[in-house]
Short mmCIF file of C-alpha atoms in Angstrom, two decimals:
data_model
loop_
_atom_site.label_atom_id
_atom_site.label_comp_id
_atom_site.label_asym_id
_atom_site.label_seq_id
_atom_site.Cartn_x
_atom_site.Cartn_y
_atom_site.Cartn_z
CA UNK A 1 0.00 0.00 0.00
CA UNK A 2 1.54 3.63 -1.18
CA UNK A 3 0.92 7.08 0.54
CA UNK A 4 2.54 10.17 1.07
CA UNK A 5 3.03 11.13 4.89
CA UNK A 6 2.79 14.80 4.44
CA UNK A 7 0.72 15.10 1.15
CA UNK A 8 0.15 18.86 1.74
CA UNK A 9 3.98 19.11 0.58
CA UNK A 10 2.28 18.30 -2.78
CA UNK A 11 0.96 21.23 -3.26
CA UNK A 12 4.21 22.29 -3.82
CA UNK A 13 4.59 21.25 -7.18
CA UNK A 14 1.72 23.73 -8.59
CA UNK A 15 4.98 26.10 -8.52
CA UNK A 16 6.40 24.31 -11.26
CA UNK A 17 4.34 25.31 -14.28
CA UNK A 18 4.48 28.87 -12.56
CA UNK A 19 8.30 28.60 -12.72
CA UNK A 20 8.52 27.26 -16.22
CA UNK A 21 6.06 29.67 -17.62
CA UNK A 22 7.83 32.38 -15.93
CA UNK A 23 11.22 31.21 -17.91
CA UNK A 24 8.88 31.12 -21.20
CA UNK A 25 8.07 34.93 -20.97
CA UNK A 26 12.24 35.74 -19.63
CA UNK A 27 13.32 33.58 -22.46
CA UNK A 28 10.62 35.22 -25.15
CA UNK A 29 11.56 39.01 -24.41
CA UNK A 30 15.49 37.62 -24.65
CA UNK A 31 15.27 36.42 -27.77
CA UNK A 32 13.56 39.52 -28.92
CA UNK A 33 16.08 41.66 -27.71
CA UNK A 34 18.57 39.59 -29.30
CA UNK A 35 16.89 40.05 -33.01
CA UNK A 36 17.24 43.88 -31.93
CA UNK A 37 20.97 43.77 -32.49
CA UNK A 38 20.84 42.80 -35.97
CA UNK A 39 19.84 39.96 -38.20
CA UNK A 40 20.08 36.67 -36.71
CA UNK A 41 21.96 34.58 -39.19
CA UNK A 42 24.55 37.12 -38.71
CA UNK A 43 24.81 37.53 -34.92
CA UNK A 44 24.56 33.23 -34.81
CA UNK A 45 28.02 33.40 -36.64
CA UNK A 46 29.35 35.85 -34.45
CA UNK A 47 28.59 34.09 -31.69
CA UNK A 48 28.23 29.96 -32.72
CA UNK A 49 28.07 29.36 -28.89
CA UNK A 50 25.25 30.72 -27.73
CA UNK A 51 22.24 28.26 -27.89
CA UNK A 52 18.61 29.05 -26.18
CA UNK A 53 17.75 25.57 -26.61
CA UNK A 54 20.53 24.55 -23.99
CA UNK A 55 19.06 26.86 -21.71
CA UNK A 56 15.73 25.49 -22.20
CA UNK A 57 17.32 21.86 -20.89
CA UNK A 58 19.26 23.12 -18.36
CA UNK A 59 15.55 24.66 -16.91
CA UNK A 60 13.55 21.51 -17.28
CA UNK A 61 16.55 19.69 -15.05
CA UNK A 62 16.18 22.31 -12.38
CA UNK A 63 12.21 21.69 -12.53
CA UNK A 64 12.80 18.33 -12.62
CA UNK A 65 14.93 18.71 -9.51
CA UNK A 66 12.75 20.67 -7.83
CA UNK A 67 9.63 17.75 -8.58
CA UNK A 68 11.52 15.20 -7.11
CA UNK A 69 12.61 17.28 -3.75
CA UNK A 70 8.97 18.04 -2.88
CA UNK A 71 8.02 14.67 -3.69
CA UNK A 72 10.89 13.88 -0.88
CA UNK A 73 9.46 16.32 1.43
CA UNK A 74 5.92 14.79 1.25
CA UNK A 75 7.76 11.87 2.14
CA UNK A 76 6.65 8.14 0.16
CA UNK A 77 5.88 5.65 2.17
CA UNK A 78 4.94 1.93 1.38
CA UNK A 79 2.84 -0.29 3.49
CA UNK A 80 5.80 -2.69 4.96
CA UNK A 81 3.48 -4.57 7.82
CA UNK A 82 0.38 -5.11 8.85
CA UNK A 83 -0.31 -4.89 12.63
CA UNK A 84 -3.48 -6.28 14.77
CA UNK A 85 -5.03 -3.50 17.65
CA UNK A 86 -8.56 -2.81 18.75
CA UNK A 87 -9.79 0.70 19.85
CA UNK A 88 -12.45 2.18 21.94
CA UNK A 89 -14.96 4.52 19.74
CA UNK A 90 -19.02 4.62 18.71
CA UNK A 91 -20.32 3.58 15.05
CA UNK A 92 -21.60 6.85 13.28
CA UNK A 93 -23.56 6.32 10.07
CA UNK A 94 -23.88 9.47 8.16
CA UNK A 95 -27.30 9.22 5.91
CA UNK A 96 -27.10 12.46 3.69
CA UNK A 97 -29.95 13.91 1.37
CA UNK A 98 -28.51 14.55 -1.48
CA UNK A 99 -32.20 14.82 -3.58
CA UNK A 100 -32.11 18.43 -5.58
CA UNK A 101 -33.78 20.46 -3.08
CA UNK A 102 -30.55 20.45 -1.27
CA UNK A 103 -29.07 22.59 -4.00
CA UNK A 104 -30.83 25.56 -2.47
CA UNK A 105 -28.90 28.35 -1.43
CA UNK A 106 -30.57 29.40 1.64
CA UNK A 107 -27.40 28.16 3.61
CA UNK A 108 -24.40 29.14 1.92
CA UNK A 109 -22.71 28.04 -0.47
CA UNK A 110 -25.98 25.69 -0.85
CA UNK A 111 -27.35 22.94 1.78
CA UNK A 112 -25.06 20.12 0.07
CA UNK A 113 -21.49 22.30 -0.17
CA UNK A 114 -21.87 23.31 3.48
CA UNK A 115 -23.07 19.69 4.84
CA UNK A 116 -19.88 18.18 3.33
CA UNK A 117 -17.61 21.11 4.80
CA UNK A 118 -19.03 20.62 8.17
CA UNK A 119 -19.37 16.66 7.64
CA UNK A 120 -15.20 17.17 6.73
CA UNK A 121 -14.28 18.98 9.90
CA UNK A 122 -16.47 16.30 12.34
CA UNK A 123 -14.37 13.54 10.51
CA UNK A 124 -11.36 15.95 12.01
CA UNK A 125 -12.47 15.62 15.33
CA UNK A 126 -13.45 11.77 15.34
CA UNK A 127 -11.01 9.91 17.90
CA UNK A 128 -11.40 6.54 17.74
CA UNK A 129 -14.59 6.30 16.11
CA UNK A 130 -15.75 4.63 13.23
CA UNK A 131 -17.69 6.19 10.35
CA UNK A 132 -20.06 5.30 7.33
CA UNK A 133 -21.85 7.49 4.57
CA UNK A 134 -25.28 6.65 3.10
CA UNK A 135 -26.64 8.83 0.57
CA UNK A 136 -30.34 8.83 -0.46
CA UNK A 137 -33.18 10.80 -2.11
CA UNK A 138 -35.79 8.99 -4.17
CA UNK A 139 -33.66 5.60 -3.44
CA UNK A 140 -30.82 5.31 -0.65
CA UNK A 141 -27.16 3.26 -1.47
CA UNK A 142 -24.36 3.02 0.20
CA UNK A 143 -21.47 5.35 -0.03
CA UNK A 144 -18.79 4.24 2.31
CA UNK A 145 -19.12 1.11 4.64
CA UNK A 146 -18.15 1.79 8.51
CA UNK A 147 -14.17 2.03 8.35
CA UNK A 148 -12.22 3.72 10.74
CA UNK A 149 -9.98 5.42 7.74
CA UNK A 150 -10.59 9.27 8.05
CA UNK A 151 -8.87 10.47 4.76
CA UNK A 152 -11.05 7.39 2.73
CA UNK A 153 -14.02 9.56 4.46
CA UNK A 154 -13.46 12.49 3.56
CA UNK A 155 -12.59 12.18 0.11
CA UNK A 156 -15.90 9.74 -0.04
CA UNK A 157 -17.91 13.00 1.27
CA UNK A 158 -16.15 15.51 -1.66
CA UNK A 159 -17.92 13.15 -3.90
CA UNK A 160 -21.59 13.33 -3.04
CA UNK A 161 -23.27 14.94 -5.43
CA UNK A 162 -26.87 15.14 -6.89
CA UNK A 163 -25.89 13.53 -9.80
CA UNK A 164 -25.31 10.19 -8.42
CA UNK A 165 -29.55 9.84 -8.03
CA UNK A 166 -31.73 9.34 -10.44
CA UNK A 167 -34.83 9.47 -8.57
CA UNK A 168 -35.50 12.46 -6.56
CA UNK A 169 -37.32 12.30 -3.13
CA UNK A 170 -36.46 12.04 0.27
CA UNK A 171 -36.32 8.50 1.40
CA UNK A 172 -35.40 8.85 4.87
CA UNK A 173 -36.81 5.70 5.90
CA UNK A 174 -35.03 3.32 3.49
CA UNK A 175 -31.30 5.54 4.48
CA UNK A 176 -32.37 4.48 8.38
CA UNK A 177 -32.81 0.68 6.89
CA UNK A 178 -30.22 0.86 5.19
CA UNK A 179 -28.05 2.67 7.40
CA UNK A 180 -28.68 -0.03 9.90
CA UNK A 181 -28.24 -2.87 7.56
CA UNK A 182 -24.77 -1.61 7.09
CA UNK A 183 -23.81 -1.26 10.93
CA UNK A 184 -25.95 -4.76 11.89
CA UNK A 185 -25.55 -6.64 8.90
CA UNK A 186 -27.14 -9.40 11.39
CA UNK A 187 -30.58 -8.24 11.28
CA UNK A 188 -30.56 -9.59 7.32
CA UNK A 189 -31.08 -12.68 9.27
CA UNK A 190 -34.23 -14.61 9.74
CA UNK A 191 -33.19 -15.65 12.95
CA UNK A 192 -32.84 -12.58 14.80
CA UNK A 193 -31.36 -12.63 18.12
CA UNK A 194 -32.56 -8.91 19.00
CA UNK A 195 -31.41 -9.20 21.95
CA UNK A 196 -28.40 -9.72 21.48
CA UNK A 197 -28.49 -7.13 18.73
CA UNK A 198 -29.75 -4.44 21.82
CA UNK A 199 -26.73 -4.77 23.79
CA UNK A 200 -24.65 -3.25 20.57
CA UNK A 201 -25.18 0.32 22.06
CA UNK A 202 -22.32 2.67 20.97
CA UNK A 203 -24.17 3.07 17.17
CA UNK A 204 -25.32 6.13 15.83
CA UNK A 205 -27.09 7.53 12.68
CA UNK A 206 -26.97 11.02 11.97
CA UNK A 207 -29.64 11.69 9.05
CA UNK A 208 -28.76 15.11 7.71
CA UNK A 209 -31.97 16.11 5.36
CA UNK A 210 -34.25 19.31 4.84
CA UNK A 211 -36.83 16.87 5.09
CA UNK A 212 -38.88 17.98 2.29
CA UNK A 213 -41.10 15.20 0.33
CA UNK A 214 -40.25 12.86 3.23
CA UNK A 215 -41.59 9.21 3.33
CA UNK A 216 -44.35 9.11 6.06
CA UNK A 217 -43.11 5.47 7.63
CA UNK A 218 -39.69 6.97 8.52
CA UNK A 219 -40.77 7.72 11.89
CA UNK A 220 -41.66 4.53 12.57
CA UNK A 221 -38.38 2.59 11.29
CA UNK A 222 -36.54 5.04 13.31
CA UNK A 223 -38.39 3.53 16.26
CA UNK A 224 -37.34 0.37 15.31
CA UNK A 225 -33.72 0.88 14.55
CA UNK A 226 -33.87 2.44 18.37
CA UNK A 227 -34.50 -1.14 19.73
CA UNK A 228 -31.59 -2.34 18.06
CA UNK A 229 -29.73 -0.09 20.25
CA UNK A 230 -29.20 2.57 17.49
CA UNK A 231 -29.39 6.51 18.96
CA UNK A 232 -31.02 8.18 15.69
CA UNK A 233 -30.18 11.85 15.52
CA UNK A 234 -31.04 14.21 12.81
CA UNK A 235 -29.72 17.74 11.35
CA UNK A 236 -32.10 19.71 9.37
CA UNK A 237 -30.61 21.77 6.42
CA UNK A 238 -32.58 24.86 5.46
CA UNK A 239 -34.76 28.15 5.86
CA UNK A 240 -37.97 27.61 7.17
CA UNK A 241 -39.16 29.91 4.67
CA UNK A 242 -37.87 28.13 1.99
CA UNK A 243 -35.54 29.24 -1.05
CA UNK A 244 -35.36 28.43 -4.95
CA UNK A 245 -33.67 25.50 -6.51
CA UNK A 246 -31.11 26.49 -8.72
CA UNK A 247 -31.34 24.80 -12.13
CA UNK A 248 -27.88 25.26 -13.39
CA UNK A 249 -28.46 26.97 -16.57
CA UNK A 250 -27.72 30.86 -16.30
CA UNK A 251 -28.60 31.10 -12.55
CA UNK A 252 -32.26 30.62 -13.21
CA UNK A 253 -33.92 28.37 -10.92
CA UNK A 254 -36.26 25.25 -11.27
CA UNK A 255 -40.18 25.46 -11.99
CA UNK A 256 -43.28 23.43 -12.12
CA UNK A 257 -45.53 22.29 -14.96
CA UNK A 258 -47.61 25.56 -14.67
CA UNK A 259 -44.51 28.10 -14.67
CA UNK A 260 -43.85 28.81 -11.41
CA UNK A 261 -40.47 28.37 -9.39
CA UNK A 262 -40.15 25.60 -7.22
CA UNK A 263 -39.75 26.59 -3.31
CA UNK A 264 -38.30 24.35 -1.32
CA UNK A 265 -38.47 24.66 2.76
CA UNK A 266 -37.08 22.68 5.84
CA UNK A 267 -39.56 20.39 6.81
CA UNK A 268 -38.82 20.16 10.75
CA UNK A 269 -41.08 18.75 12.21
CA UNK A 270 -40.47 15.30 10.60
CA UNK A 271 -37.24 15.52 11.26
CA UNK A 272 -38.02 16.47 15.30
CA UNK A 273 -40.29 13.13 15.50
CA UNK A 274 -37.60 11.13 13.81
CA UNK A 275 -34.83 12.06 15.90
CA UNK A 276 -37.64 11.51 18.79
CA UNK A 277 -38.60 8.29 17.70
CA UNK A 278 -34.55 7.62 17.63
CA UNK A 279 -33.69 8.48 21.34
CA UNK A 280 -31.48 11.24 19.72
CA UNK A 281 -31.65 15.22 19.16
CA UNK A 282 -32.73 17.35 16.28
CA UNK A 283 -30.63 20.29 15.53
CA UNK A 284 -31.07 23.12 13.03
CA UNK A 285 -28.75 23.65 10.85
CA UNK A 286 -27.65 27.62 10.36
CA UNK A 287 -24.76 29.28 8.54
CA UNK A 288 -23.36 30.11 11.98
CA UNK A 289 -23.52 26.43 13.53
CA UNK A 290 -24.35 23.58 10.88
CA UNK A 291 -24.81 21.14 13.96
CA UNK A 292 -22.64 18.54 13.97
CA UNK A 293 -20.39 19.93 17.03
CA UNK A 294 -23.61 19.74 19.10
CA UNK A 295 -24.29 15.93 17.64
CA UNK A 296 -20.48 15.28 18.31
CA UNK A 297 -20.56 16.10 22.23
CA UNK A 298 -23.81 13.94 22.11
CA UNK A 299 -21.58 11.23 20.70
CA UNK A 300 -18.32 12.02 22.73
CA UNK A 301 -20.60 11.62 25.95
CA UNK A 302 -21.55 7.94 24.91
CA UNK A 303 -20.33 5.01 26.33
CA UNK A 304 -17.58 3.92 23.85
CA UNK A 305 -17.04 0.35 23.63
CA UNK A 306 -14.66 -2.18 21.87
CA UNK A 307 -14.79 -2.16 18.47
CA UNK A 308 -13.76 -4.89 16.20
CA UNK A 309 -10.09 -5.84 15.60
CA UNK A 310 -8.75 -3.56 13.12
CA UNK A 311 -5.28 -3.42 11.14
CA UNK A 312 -3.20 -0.84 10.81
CA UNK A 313 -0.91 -1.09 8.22
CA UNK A 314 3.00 -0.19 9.53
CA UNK A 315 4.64 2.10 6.81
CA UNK A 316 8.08 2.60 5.64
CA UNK A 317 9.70 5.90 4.46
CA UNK A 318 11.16 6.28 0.99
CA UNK A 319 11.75 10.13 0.54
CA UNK A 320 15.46 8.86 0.15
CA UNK A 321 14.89 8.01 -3.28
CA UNK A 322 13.21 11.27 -4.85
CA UNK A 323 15.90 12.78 -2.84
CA UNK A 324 18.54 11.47 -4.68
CA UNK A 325 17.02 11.59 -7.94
CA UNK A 326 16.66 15.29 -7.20
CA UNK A 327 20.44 15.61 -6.33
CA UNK A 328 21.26 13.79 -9.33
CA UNK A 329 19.01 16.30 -11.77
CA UNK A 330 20.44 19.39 -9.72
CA UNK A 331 24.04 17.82 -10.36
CA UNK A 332 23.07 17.58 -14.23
CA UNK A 333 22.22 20.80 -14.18
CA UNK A 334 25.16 21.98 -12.70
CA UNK A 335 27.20 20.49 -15.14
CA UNK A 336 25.23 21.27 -18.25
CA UNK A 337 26.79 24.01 -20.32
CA UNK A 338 24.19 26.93 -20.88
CA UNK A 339 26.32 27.07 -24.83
CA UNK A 340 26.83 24.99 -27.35
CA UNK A 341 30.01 22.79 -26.48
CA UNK A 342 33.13 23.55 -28.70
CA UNK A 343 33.55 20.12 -30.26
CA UNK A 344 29.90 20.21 -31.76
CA UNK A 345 30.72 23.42 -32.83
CA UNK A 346 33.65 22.02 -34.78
CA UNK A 347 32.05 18.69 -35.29
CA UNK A 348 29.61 21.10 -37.33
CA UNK A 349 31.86 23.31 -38.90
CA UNK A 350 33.89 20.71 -40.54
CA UNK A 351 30.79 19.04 -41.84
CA UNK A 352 29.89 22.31 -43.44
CA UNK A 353 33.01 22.83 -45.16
CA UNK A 354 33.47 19.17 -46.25
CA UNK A 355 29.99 19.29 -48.20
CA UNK A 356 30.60 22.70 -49.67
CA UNK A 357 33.92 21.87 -50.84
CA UNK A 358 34.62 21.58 -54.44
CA UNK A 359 35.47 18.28 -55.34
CA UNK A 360 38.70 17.64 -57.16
#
């Protein structure tokens, strides 16, 4: 398994094309000036040394040099071990609504944009926990299974989008199901032990919805994912007043079959009776406080258990080798003459005069 330690390094090399276009426009108004002085063909005899094109190489080594030291710095690494632990933590099951309506811009930059920011930063502030992502709207699937890998989460969570449905809705009550299904994969079963199944405390769904064009049995599957010893808490996303959908064609917004645009509004009192019906807390959702630190102390205050046995994978560092491939460039370049060297000057010169010759 390969990953850099300090990927942020990485950013590092957006410098590069900055550099080399930089040297472009230096190199351009040089060779302009140089036409200046007279006519090239001329000035190329005068001086048979001087070559832009071994400047150009000598550049692309120092670029090249400067790739491989802040792929170094980001530091390589390859998975050398795998090693067995357990950890104390809760389950958390994210089920986001990801139907249209979430598009509106009453929170900004829309509902979506700033659940997945504030979804990011709770992944931040997960300590031993262990975290899943359904996504739903007409129809629920999903995302990420429960894994305790925080970077596999996040990116996950950059890639919800609307686009991934294609049936709008708001399904809440299959994304409970479903949600469940994923963190009790027992209760597939036909033999249920449930109560075994209620001694799994330490398991949490988070719905985060507006709750508009809601499924009306959600309430009561949330009652029954409760006696499987899941807390159910929601987050509703939205102005109570409601705001436009955005279409995305030339900011105009959606509309119905008779002309007129679509509003969409938080719906929270479904979302109060779920989280009710859960044993959890509703929170709403503002552009000051999106929620999820309230949810988190909620979680925090939990009685963590053992998880599973998980692996970690042990990791070995291999900046040494972009390092020295760096050195090695930076050496070339060094070394590289910035003119033509003498003997292909000569090398050329007797060429020339050997074809023009007259033949005897």
């Amino acid at each position: 398994m390969f990953r850099f330690e300090n990927e942020n390094y990485l950013y590092g090399l957006i410098l590069i094309p900055l550099f080399v276009l930089g040297y472009l426009l230096i190199l351009y108004a040089a060779k302009k000036r140089w036409r200046q002085f007279g006519e090239e063909t001329l000035l190329n005899r005068l001086m048979p040394l001087r070559s832009f094109s071994m400047q150009v190489v000598k550049i692309s080594l120092l670029m090249v040099a400067l790739a491989c030291f802040i792929v170094a710095l980001a530091n390589p690494q390859v998975g050398s071990a795998l090693e067995k632990g357990m950890r104390k933590g809760v389950d958390i099951m994210i089920a986001m609504d990801i139907s249209n309506s979430m598009l509106a811009e009453d929170i900004q930059p829309n509902r979506l944009e700033a659940s997945k920011i504030a979804l990011s930063r709770f992944i931040d502030q997960l300590k031993g926990d262990r975290i899943g992502l359904v996504v739903f709207a007409g129809k629920s699937f999903v995302q990420l299974p429960i894994t305790s890998d925080y970077a596999a989460a996040k990116m996950f969570v950059n890639y919800v989008s609307p686009k991934l449905m294609n049936e709008q809705g708001t399904d809440i009550a299959s994304a409970i199901d479903l949600a469940a299904v994923s963190m009790l994969p027992e209760i597939k079963g036909e033999n249920q032990d449930l109560s075994k199944l209620s001694q799994l405390n330490s398991k949490v769904i988070l719905v985060v919805s507006d709750g508009e064009d809601h499924f009306p049995e959600a309430v009561e599957v949330a009652a029954q994912v409760r006696k499987l010893g899941i807390t159910l808490h929601t987050i509703g996303i939205g102005d109570l007043r409601g705001a436009p959908i955005p279409d995305g064609r030339n900011n105009s917004f959606k509309k119905d079959l008779e002309g007129n645009t679509v509003i969409t509004r938080l719906n929270e009192e479904v979302l109060k009776e779920i989280a009710a019906a859960g044993g959890g807390i509703y929170v709403h959702a503002s552009n000051a406080n999106m929620g999820f630190e309230t949810i988190l102390e909620k979680i925090n205050s939990m009685n963590k258990v053992d998880l599973q046995e998980i692996t970690f994978s042990r990791y070995d560092s291999k900046y040494q080798y972009p390092l020295v491939l760096g050195l090695i460039f930076l050496l070339l370049e060094v070394i590289w003459f910035s003119v033509k060297s003498r003997w292909r000057v000569l090398f050329l010169q007797e060429s020339h005069n050997y074809f023009i010759a007259p033949q005897s």
